[in-house]
Amino acid sequence: MLNGNKRWLYIAVPIFFFWFFGQIDKLGISIIQTDASFLEDLGLTGADKNAKIGFITFIFTVSYAFSNLFWGYIIDRFGARKTAIIGLVIWSAMMIVGGLATSYEMFLVSRVVLGFGEGMMIPICGKFISNWFNHRELGRAQSSWLAGNYFGPACGAIILTIVIATFHWEAAFFVLAGFNLLIVLPMFVFLTRDTPEEHPRIGKKELAYIREIDANEKNKPKQNFTQDYRYWIVWFGMLMSSFLFFGISIWLPTYLVEAKSFSREAMTGITSLSWLFALGFVLVCGYLADKTKRPSLLATILFSMTAIFLTAAILAPHPVIAGICMGLAMGTQGGVFHLSNLFIVKYSTPETAGRAAGLMGFTNILGGFSSYIMGWLRDLSGGDFGPSIVMLIVAAGLGFAAYLFTLKKEAVEVRTYKINSNRLII
């Protein structure tokens, strides 16, 4: 079954678990911050409580975003495998420090360094995908690790709720550090290599397929990704997507518990379902992107759906409907994130993929602002989520408008691709 397809085992599987556990590390704070003991132990009380909670994600994403720029150059220079191993060691250590934190300030320091360690995730996957997969399977290859990006938190919401209820909030951090050290790190050490040429178990036939050149791209002049205006439109779209995704995902559990009076068990169920929505959008977009060759059109549709679902959440008469609409809005942004990473590979070369992904990963900085601003708006409005959700609707509208400028050129490229393909067949 693996004959000619070993790249899926040696690359797709490790980066799936890379994101499966990495996203629990990153976004598990949304579950942990609903625990009363956590809030009390770290002094997250008082009139500015929500702003302080939002600042935890803000400081993490600022560090995460800036480190993307640093890691992108490191990966292009030293390779994705070594960089992943270094990053995994850093962030596992910081999960342990987070569990040992006895003050708000100490916890913030652990999140800053954690953000630095995890900042290499997007550039590493962009580099691996660019080096290891054929041009016709980029959408599916991206889906393989983005599935972990959303399936991880879906399972993580349940895992963390059980761990916190059984032990204490500190145990959640120690368990996550153990997953990284015992499962993910050995996969990168023993399974991966930077290129298929370096891997002793990749046959000549599979290597030839990976290195096959698209006839439509063969004579096309290669330009630096920074010279393609569409890369910057995607970059802006990712700014809006990060703003939306972090704003919704970090505050969703709190929204369900405090605004909609869900029990902890019901909150866990809706939160897990929301991440499964995101996984569903990733898988569907991976298939449609390869099938239609219209990723920009798909992104435009997804941003419009986000605005519709957020509006429905405000107007919904029943708490369950409002919660599901919020989850669907978050899910659509999972699809946008997938398409954005597909664009990284499309607009760059294997030599520049790390830098292109690193610059794209910098857009996560706006996610931190979203989390903090939503907390600040809640404090100003007496705990009401309404103003925050309206702000998110505006962000979705801006993302929709940006992608409109890519549709005409994409349509021309698709027509040209079909004409050239028909000529090759004849």
Tab-separated table of C-alpha atoms in Angstrom:
chain	number	residue	atom	x	y	z
A	1	MET	CA	0.000	0.000	0.000
A	2	LEU	CA	2.918	2.347	0.718
A	3	ASN	CA	4.778	1.414	-2.461
A	4	GLY	CA	5.424	4.726	-4.220
A	5	ASN	CA	3.632	6.638	-1.442
A	6	LYS	CA	6.102	6.553	1.426
A	7	ARG	CA	6.228	10.345	1.547
A	8	TRP	CA	2.804	10.244	3.208
A	9	LEU	CA	4.188	8.101	6.047
A	10	TYR	CA	7.539	9.835	6.506
A	11	ILE	CA	6.303	13.423	6.182
A	12	ALA	CA	2.503	13.684	6.368
A	13	VAL	CA	2.180	11.579	9.543
A	14	PRO	CA	4.838	13.437	11.607
A	15	ILE	CA	3.534	16.874	10.675
A	16	PHE	CA	-0.040	15.731	11.401
A	17	PHE	CA	0.919	14.931	15.013
A	18	PHE	CA	3.171	18.003	15.066
A	19	TRP	CA	0.038	20.125	14.710
A	20	PHE	CA	-2.294	17.770	16.576
A	21	PHE	CA	-0.402	18.309	19.839
A	22	GLY	CA	1.006	21.734	18.923
A	23	GLN	CA	-2.444	23.263	18.588
A	24	ILE	CA	-3.540	21.794	21.919
A	25	ASP	CA	-0.456	23.452	23.439
A	26	LYS	CA	-1.290	26.729	21.719
A	27	LEU	CA	-5.059	26.945	22.117
A	28	GLY	CA	-5.648	24.765	25.175
A	29	ILE	CA	-5.405	27.997	27.152
A	30	SER	CA	-8.981	28.756	25.994
A	31	ILE	CA	-10.168	25.779	28.067
A	32	ILE	CA	-7.777	26.322	30.976
A	33	GLN	CA	-8.796	29.967	31.388
A	34	THR	CA	-12.356	28.887	32.241
A	35	ASP	CA	-11.032	27.039	35.344
A	36	ALA	CA	-11.675	28.997	38.545
A	37	SER	CA	-8.549	27.627	40.263
A	38	PHE	CA	-6.330	28.783	37.402
A	39	LEU	CA	-7.785	32.292	37.537
A	40	GLU	CA	-7.434	32.473	41.316
A	41	ASP	CA	-3.899	31.029	41.464
A	42	LEU	CA	-2.587	33.522	38.896
A	43	GLY	CA	-4.506	36.495	40.261
A	44	LEU	CA	-6.791	36.928	37.247
A	45	THR	CA	-9.491	38.795	39.146
A	46	GLY	CA	-10.885	42.305	39.355
A	47	ALA	CA	-12.417	44.761	36.913
A	48	ASP	CA	-9.702	44.199	34.288
A	49	LYS	CA	-9.862	40.397	34.479
A	50	ASN	CA	-10.913	39.874	30.850
A	51	ALA	CA	-8.221	42.194	29.483
A	52	LYS	CA	-5.581	40.309	31.501
A	53	ILE	CA	-6.882	36.982	30.181
A	54	GLY	CA	-6.795	38.320	26.620
A	55	PHE	CA	-3.253	39.591	27.166
A	56	ILE	CA	-2.059	35.993	27.713
A	57	THR	CA	-2.862	35.158	24.093
A	58	PHE	CA	-1.726	38.596	22.898
A	59	ILE	CA	1.786	38.199	24.303
A	60	PHE	CA	2.000	34.641	22.961
A	61	THR	CA	0.967	35.559	19.425
A	62	VAL	CA	3.268	38.591	19.260
A	63	SER	CA	6.220	36.328	20.107
A	64	TYR	CA	4.876	33.638	17.749
A	65	ALA	CA	4.453	36.098	14.871
A	66	PHE	CA	7.885	37.716	15.097
A	67	SER	CA	9.625	34.364	15.513
A	68	ASN	CA	8.054	33.193	12.228
A	69	LEU	CA	10.284	35.687	10.435
A	70	PHE	CA	13.349	34.385	12.259
A	71	TRP	CA	12.547	30.693	11.796
A	72	GLY	CA	11.822	31.109	8.074
A	73	TYR	CA	15.452	32.040	7.358
A	74	ILE	CA	16.795	29.382	9.756
A	75	ILE	CA	14.748	26.670	8.007
A	76	ASP	CA	15.892	27.697	4.516
A	77	ARG	CA	19.491	27.634	5.746
A	78	PHE	CA	19.649	24.575	8.029
A	79	GLY	CA	16.631	22.496	7.009
A	80	ALA	CA	13.179	21.765	8.398
A	81	ARG	CA	14.111	18.589	10.321
A	82	LYS	CA	16.780	20.095	12.610
A	83	THR	CA	14.676	23.194	13.171
A	84	ALA	CA	11.643	21.118	14.183
A	85	ILE	CA	13.693	19.164	16.733
A	86	ILE	CA	15.052	22.371	18.293
A	87	GLY	CA	11.603	23.980	18.416
A	88	LEU	CA	10.013	20.906	19.994
A	89	VAL	CA	12.560	20.899	22.805
A	90	ILE	CA	11.981	24.615	23.484
A	91	TRP	CA	8.224	24.443	23.606
A	92	SER	CA	8.110	21.218	25.676
A	93	ALA	CA	10.312	22.908	28.283
A	94	MET	CA	8.014	25.941	28.326
A	95	MET	CA	4.922	23.801	28.849
A	96	ILE	CA	6.590	22.438	31.987
A	97	VAL	CA	7.476	25.980	33.137
A	98	GLY	CA	3.859	27.057	32.528
A	99	GLY	CA	2.634	24.255	34.768
A	100	LEU	CA	5.067	25.349	37.484
A	101	ALA	CA	4.089	29.041	37.281
A	102	THR	CA	3.055	30.599	40.597
A	103	SER	CA	2.297	34.106	39.333
A	104	TYR	CA	0.717	35.841	36.358
A	105	GLU	CA	4.072	37.362	35.378
A	106	MET	CA	5.889	34.021	35.445
A	107	PHE	CA	3.150	32.481	33.316
A	108	LEU	CA	3.426	35.320	30.779
A	109	VAL	CA	7.183	34.712	30.441
A	110	SER	CA	6.541	31.031	29.703
A	111	ARG	CA	4.008	31.996	27.002
A	112	VAL	CA	6.457	34.407	25.352
A	113	VAL	CA	9.150	31.724	25.049
A	114	LEU	CA	6.513	29.150	24.035
A	115	GLY	CA	5.452	31.463	21.202
A	116	PHE	CA	9.058	31.704	20.068
A	117	GLY	CA	9.435	27.908	20.092
A	118	GLU	CA	6.190	27.255	18.221
A	119	GLY	CA	6.790	29.986	15.648
A	120	MET	CA	8.599	27.534	13.382
A	121	MET	CA	5.504	25.365	12.776
A	122	ILE	CA	4.091	27.061	9.663
A	123	PRO	CA	7.480	27.585	7.930
A	124	ILE	CA	8.515	23.985	8.661
A	125	CYS	CA	5.376	22.535	7.119
A	126	GLY	CA	5.608	24.844	4.119
A	127	LYS	CA	9.190	23.690	3.567
A	128	PHE	CA	8.373	19.985	3.926
A	129	ILE	CA	5.364	20.205	1.601
A	130	SER	CA	7.349	22.150	-1.008
A	131	ASN	CA	10.225	19.633	-0.948
A	132	TRP	CA	8.317	16.362	-0.687
A	133	PHE	CA	5.125	16.514	-2.762
A	134	ASN	CA	4.141	16.643	-6.418
A	135	HIS	CA	2.526	19.853	-7.711
A	136	ARG	CA	-0.775	18.015	-8.313
A	137	GLU	CA	-1.201	16.953	-4.682
A	138	LEU	CA	-0.366	20.141	-2.808
A	139	GLY	CA	-3.945	20.645	-1.600
A	140	ARG	CA	-4.155	17.127	-0.167
A	141	ALA	CA	-0.664	17.377	1.309
A	142	GLN	CA	-1.596	20.604	3.096
A	143	SER	CA	-4.814	18.993	4.327
A	144	SER	CA	-2.864	16.151	5.917
A	145	TRP	CA	-1.220	18.416	8.481
A	146	LEU	CA	-3.995	20.972	8.727
A	147	ALA	CA	-6.242	18.085	9.754
A	148	GLY	CA	-4.062	17.780	12.859
A	149	ASN	CA	-4.333	21.537	13.304
A	150	TYR	CA	-8.072	21.179	14.010
A	151	PHE	CA	-8.557	17.577	15.069
A	152	GLY	CA	-6.022	18.172	17.866
A	153	PRO	CA	-7.999	20.914	19.648
A	154	ALA	CA	-11.251	18.968	19.076
A	155	CYS	CA	-9.778	16.096	21.087
A	156	GLY	CA	-7.784	18.449	23.303
A	157	ALA	CA	-10.894	20.181	24.647
A	158	ILE	CA	-12.072	16.826	25.995
A	159	ILE	CA	-8.617	15.706	27.186
A	160	LEU	CA	-7.893	18.958	29.028
A	161	THR	CA	-11.340	19.083	30.642
A	162	ILE	CA	-10.858	15.542	31.993
A	163	VAL	CA	-7.281	16.206	33.167
A	164	ILE	CA	-8.229	19.437	34.952
A	165	ALA	CA	-11.284	17.848	36.579
A	166	THR	CA	-9.283	14.782	37.682
A	167	PHE	CA	-6.106	16.508	38.854
A	168	HIS	CA	-5.502	20.277	38.652
A	169	TRP	CA	-4.821	22.835	35.941
A	170	GLU	CA	-1.046	22.381	36.259
A	171	ALA	CA	-1.327	18.730	35.197
A	172	ALA	CA	-2.654	19.800	31.780
A	173	PHE	CA	0.684	21.445	30.943
A	174	PHE	CA	2.745	18.469	32.112
A	175	VAL	CA	0.639	16.026	30.077
A	176	LEU	CA	1.046	18.121	26.922
A	177	ALA	CA	4.825	18.355	27.404
A	178	GLY	CA	4.928	14.558	27.693
A	179	PHE	CA	3.031	14.116	24.415
A	180	ASN	CA	5.600	16.258	22.584
A	181	LEU	CA	8.667	14.567	24.071
A	182	LEU	CA	7.429	10.978	23.811
A	183	ILE	CA	5.466	11.033	20.530
A	184	VAL	CA	6.227	13.982	18.251
A	185	LEU	CA	9.977	14.421	18.815
A	186	PRO	CA	10.864	10.757	18.028
A	187	MET	CA	8.847	10.977	14.781
A	188	PHE	CA	10.960	13.846	13.481
A	189	VAL	CA	14.186	12.168	14.595
A	190	PHE	CA	13.511	8.748	13.041
A	191	LEU	CA	11.071	9.318	10.151
A	192	THR	CA	11.800	12.651	8.488
A	193	ARG	CA	14.596	13.985	6.296
A	194	ASP	CA	14.844	17.437	4.718
A	195	THR	CA	14.468	16.146	1.154
A	196	PRO	CA	13.369	12.830	-0.393
A	197	GLU	CA	16.836	12.488	-1.958
A	198	GLU	CA	18.296	12.193	1.567
A	199	HIS	CA	15.866	9.495	2.705
A	200	PRO	CA	17.223	5.940	2.348
A	201	ARG	CA	13.753	4.398	1.898
A	202	ILE	CA	12.457	6.568	-0.945
A	203	GLY	CA	12.673	4.743	-4.275
A	204	LYS	CA	13.683	6.216	-7.619
A	205	LYS	CA	10.157	5.942	-9.026
A	206	GLU	CA	8.604	7.903	-6.163
A	207	LEU	CA	11.380	10.479	-6.305
A	208	ALA	CA	10.815	10.963	-10.037
A	209	TYR	CA	7.099	11.531	-9.394
A	210	ILE	CA	7.817	14.092	-6.652
A	211	ARG	CA	10.221	15.993	-8.904
A	212	GLU	CA	7.935	15.909	-11.951
A	213	ILE	CA	7.574	19.398	-13.429
A	214	ASP	CA	4.170	20.810	-14.353
A	215	ALA	CA	4.158	21.337	-18.128
A	216	ASN	CA	2.221	24.582	-17.612
A	217	GLU	CA	4.888	25.898	-15.235
A	218	LYS	CA	7.982	24.631	-17.071
A	219	ASN	CA	8.465	27.687	-19.288
A	220	LYS	CA	6.952	30.168	-16.886
A	221	PRO	CA	9.506	32.693	-15.548
A	222	LYS	CA	10.023	32.384	-11.801
A	223	GLN	CA	9.684	35.560	-9.802
A	224	ASN	CA	10.288	36.200	-6.143
A	225	PHE	CA	7.110	35.624	-4.132
A	226	THR	CA	7.316	39.206	-2.807
A	227	GLN	CA	6.863	40.494	-6.376
A	228	ASP	CA	3.489	38.801	-6.845
A	229	TYR	CA	0.753	41.193	-5.663
A	230	ARG	CA	-1.522	38.231	-4.948
A	231	TYR	CA	0.856	37.009	-2.249
A	232	TRP	CA	0.276	40.302	-0.416
A	233	ILE	CA	-3.475	40.041	-0.843
A	234	VAL	CA	-3.289	36.571	0.699
A	235	TRP	CA	-1.051	38.044	3.412
A	236	PHE	CA	-3.689	40.672	4.219
A	237	GLY	CA	-6.380	37.993	4.102
A	238	MET	CA	-4.380	36.008	6.654
A	239	LEU	CA	-4.212	39.082	8.897
A	240	MET	CA	-8.002	39.156	8.901
A	241	SER	CA	-8.234	35.384	9.252
A	242	SER	CA	-5.892	35.392	12.261
A	243	PHE	CA	-7.891	38.217	13.826
A	244	LEU	CA	-11.089	36.206	13.372
A	245	PHE	CA	-9.757	32.782	14.248
A	246	PHE	CA	-7.945	33.671	17.461
A	247	GLY	CA	-10.731	35.983	18.567
A	248	ILE	CA	-13.342	33.258	18.228
A	249	SER	CA	-11.303	30.231	19.323
A	250	ILE	CA	-9.767	31.798	22.433
A	251	TRP	CA	-13.020	33.285	23.709
A	252	LEU	CA	-15.496	30.623	22.543
A	253	PRO	CA	-15.404	28.501	25.752
A	254	THR	CA	-15.810	31.644	27.895
A	255	TYR	CA	-18.596	32.865	25.602
A	256	LEU	CA	-20.461	29.593	26.019
A	257	VAL	CA	-20.054	29.451	29.817
A	258	GLU	CA	-20.527	33.107	30.757
A	259	ALA	CA	-22.700	34.559	27.976
A	260	LYS	CA	-24.840	31.520	27.156
A	261	SER	CA	-24.801	29.753	30.572
A	262	PHE	CA	-23.572	26.396	29.247
A	263	SER	CA	-22.374	23.791	31.729
A	264	ARG	CA	-18.693	22.768	31.511
A	265	GLU	CA	-19.709	19.500	29.813
A	266	ALA	CA	-21.901	21.263	27.232
A	267	MET	CA	-19.184	23.860	26.630
A	268	THR	CA	-16.671	21.098	25.966
A	269	GLY	CA	-19.034	19.468	23.471
A	270	ILE	CA	-19.693	22.664	21.493
A	271	THR	CA	-15.994	23.601	21.536
A	272	SER	CA	-14.953	20.180	20.233
A	273	LEU	CA	-17.664	20.335	17.572
A	274	SER	CA	-16.364	23.750	16.460
A	275	TRP	CA	-12.891	22.334	15.857
A	276	LEU	CA	-14.446	19.462	13.915
A	277	PHE	CA	-16.246	22.049	11.774
A	278	ALA	CA	-12.828	23.562	11.013
A	279	LEU	CA	-11.456	20.112	10.159
A	280	GLY	CA	-14.383	19.537	7.795
A	281	PHE	CA	-13.767	22.837	5.991
A	282	VAL	CA	-10.055	21.973	5.677
A	283	LEU	CA	-10.755	18.593	4.070
A	284	VAL	CA	-13.411	19.965	1.713
A	285	CYS	CA	-11.231	22.926	0.689
A	286	GLY	CA	-8.248	20.624	0.105
A	287	TYR	CA	-10.312	18.568	-2.324
A	288	LEU	CA	-11.972	21.534	-4.034
A	289	ALA	CA	-8.715	23.475	-4.375
A	290	ASP	CA	-7.109	20.597	-6.284
A	291	LYS	CA	-10.295	19.924	-8.274
A	292	THR	CA	-11.329	23.447	-9.299
A	293	LYS	CA	-7.960	25.261	-9.238
A	294	ARG	CA	-9.906	28.202	-7.744
A	295	PRO	CA	-8.538	28.652	-4.183
A	296	SER	CA	-9.048	32.440	-4.253
A	297	LEU	CA	-12.721	32.009	-5.103
A	298	LEU	CA	-13.062	29.505	-2.267
A	299	ALA	CA	-11.456	31.947	0.188
A	300	THR	CA	-13.834	34.704	-0.929
A	301	ILE	CA	-16.824	32.451	-0.283
A	302	LEU	CA	-15.479	31.419	3.129
A	303	PHE	CA	-15.078	35.025	4.327
A	304	SER	CA	-18.673	35.791	3.315
A	305	MET	CA	-19.872	32.693	5.185
A	306	THR	CA	-17.973	33.839	8.278
A	307	ALA	CA	-19.815	37.165	8.298
A	308	ILE	CA	-23.156	35.390	7.847
A	309	PHE	CA	-22.560	32.941	10.706
A	310	LEU	CA	-21.375	35.682	13.089
A	311	THR	CA	-24.452	37.769	12.286
A	312	ALA	CA	-26.650	34.714	12.893
A	313	ALA	CA	-24.954	34.183	16.272
A	314	ILE	CA	-25.986	37.680	17.368
A	315	LEU	CA	-29.572	37.264	16.149
A	316	ALA	CA	-30.084	33.602	17.187
A	317	PRO	CA	-32.894	33.232	19.762
A	318	HIS	CA	-31.524	29.993	21.271
A	319	PRO	CA	-28.125	29.599	23.020
A	320	VAL	CA	-27.348	26.299	21.239
A	321	ILE	CA	-27.949	27.844	17.800
A	322	ALA	CA	-25.782	30.837	18.726
A	323	GLY	CA	-23.000	28.527	19.916
A	324	ILE	CA	-23.114	26.414	16.761
A	325	CYS	CA	-23.070	29.540	14.547
A	326	MET	CA	-19.964	30.762	16.371
A	327	GLY	CA	-18.411	27.338	15.837
A	328	LEU	CA	-19.229	27.390	12.127
A	329	ALA	CA	-17.725	30.876	11.812
A	330	MET	CA	-14.530	29.564	13.362
A	331	GLY	CA	-14.658	26.543	11.072
A	332	THR	CA	-14.780	28.622	7.901
A	333	GLN	CA	-11.554	30.321	8.945
A	334	GLY	CA	-9.961	26.895	9.188
A	335	GLY	CA	-10.638	26.619	5.471
A	336	VAL	CA	-9.093	30.057	4.828
A	337	PHE	CA	-5.992	29.074	6.792
A	338	HIS	CA	-5.631	25.949	4.670
A	339	LEU	CA	-5.953	27.875	1.412
A	340	SER	CA	-3.453	30.498	2.607
A	341	ASN	CA	-0.838	27.819	3.216
A	342	LEU	CA	-1.564	26.407	-0.224
A	343	PHE	CA	-0.816	29.854	-1.679
A	344	ILE	CA	2.541	29.885	0.137
A	345	VAL	CA	3.694	26.854	-1.851
A	346	LYS	CA	2.117	28.161	-5.069
A	347	TYR	CA	3.817	31.571	-4.996
A	348	SER	CA	7.249	30.424	-3.744
A	349	THR	CA	9.921	27.908	-4.724
A	350	PRO	CA	11.408	25.086	-2.602
A	351	GLU	CA	14.357	27.408	-1.915
A	352	THR	CA	12.192	30.290	-0.624
A	353	ALA	CA	9.274	28.355	0.905
A	354	GLY	CA	10.562	28.809	4.453
A	355	ARG	CA	10.778	32.590	4.128
A	356	ALA	CA	7.414	32.838	2.353
A	357	ALA	CA	5.751	30.787	5.103
A	358	GLY	CA	7.565	32.704	7.834
A	359	LEU	CA	6.328	36.037	6.498
A	360	MET	CA	2.814	34.600	6.226
A	361	GLY	CA	3.053	33.261	9.764
A	362	PHE	CA	3.798	36.790	10.990
A	363	THR	CA	0.117	37.573	10.388
A	364	ASN	CA	-0.682	35.672	13.593
A	365	ILE	CA	0.287	38.853	15.424
A	366	LEU	CA	-3.170	40.278	14.713
A	367	GLY	CA	-4.751	37.263	16.404
A	368	GLY	CA	-3.174	38.399	19.656
A	369	PHE	CA	-4.620	41.876	19.237
A	370	SER	CA	-8.028	40.322	18.601
A	371	SER	CA	-7.927	38.320	21.830
A	372	TYR	CA	-6.826	41.330	23.887
A	373	ILE	CA	-9.267	43.796	22.273
A	374	MET	CA	-12.177	41.399	22.798
A	375	GLY	CA	-11.292	41.113	26.487
A	376	TRP	CA	-10.952	44.895	26.756
A	377	LEU	CA	-14.323	45.444	25.022
A	378	ARG	CA	-15.940	42.953	27.395
A	379	ASP	CA	-14.635	44.877	30.399
A	380	LEU	CA	-15.970	48.145	28.917
A	381	SER	CA	-19.384	46.666	28.097
A	382	GLY	CA	-19.916	44.831	31.368
A	383	GLY	CA	-19.131	41.397	29.983
A	384	ASP	CA	-21.233	41.695	26.805
A	385	PHE	CA	-19.821	39.922	23.717
A	386	GLY	CA	-21.954	41.905	21.232
A	387	PRO	CA	-19.446	44.685	20.369
A	388	SER	CA	-16.671	42.109	19.952
A	389	ILE	CA	-18.681	40.030	17.502
A	390	VAL	CA	-19.564	43.123	15.445
A	391	MET	CA	-15.827	43.879	15.248
A	392	LEU	CA	-15.233	40.347	13.919
A	393	ILE	CA	-17.923	40.808	11.254
A	394	VAL	CA	-16.084	43.903	9.986
A	395	ALA	CA	-12.839	41.898	9.778
A	396	ALA	CA	-14.614	39.199	7.723
A	397	GLY	CA	-15.881	41.885	5.342
A	398	LEU	CA	-12.357	43.222	4.824
A	399	GLY	CA	-11.046	39.726	4.032
A	400	PHE	CA	-13.865	39.202	1.535
A	401	ALA	CA	-13.112	42.519	-0.194
A	402	ALA	CA	-9.372	41.789	-0.457
A	403	TYR	CA	-9.830	38.458	-2.220
A	404	LEU	CA	-12.134	39.993	-4.823
A	405	PHE	CA	-9.012	41.507	-6.433
A	406	THR	CA	-7.545	38.037	-7.106
A	407	LEU	CA	-10.518	36.440	-8.867
A	408	LYS	CA	-10.058	37.808	-12.403
A	409	LYS	CA	-6.431	36.701	-12.775
A	410	GLU	CA	-7.195	33.327	-11.214
A	411	ALA	CA	-10.021	32.734	-13.717
A	412	VAL	CA	-7.665	33.539	-16.613
A	413	GLU	CA	-5.043	31.124	-15.261
A	414	VAL	CA	-7.601	28.314	-14.944
A	415	ARG	CA	-8.748	28.783	-18.555
A	416	THR	CA	-5.134	28.788	-19.755
A	417	TYR	CA	-4.384	25.668	-17.723
A	418	LYS	CA	-7.327	23.797	-19.274
A	419	ILE	CA	-6.367	24.828	-22.820
A	420	ASN	CA	-2.737	23.734	-22.343
A	421	SER	CA	-3.812	20.465	-20.734
A	422	ASN	CA	-6.105	19.673	-23.671
A	423	ARG	CA	-3.266	20.358	-26.110
A	424	LEU	CA	-0.981	17.988	-24.199
A	425	ILE	CA	-3.626	15.250	-24.327
A	426	ILE	CA	-4.119	15.710	-28.082
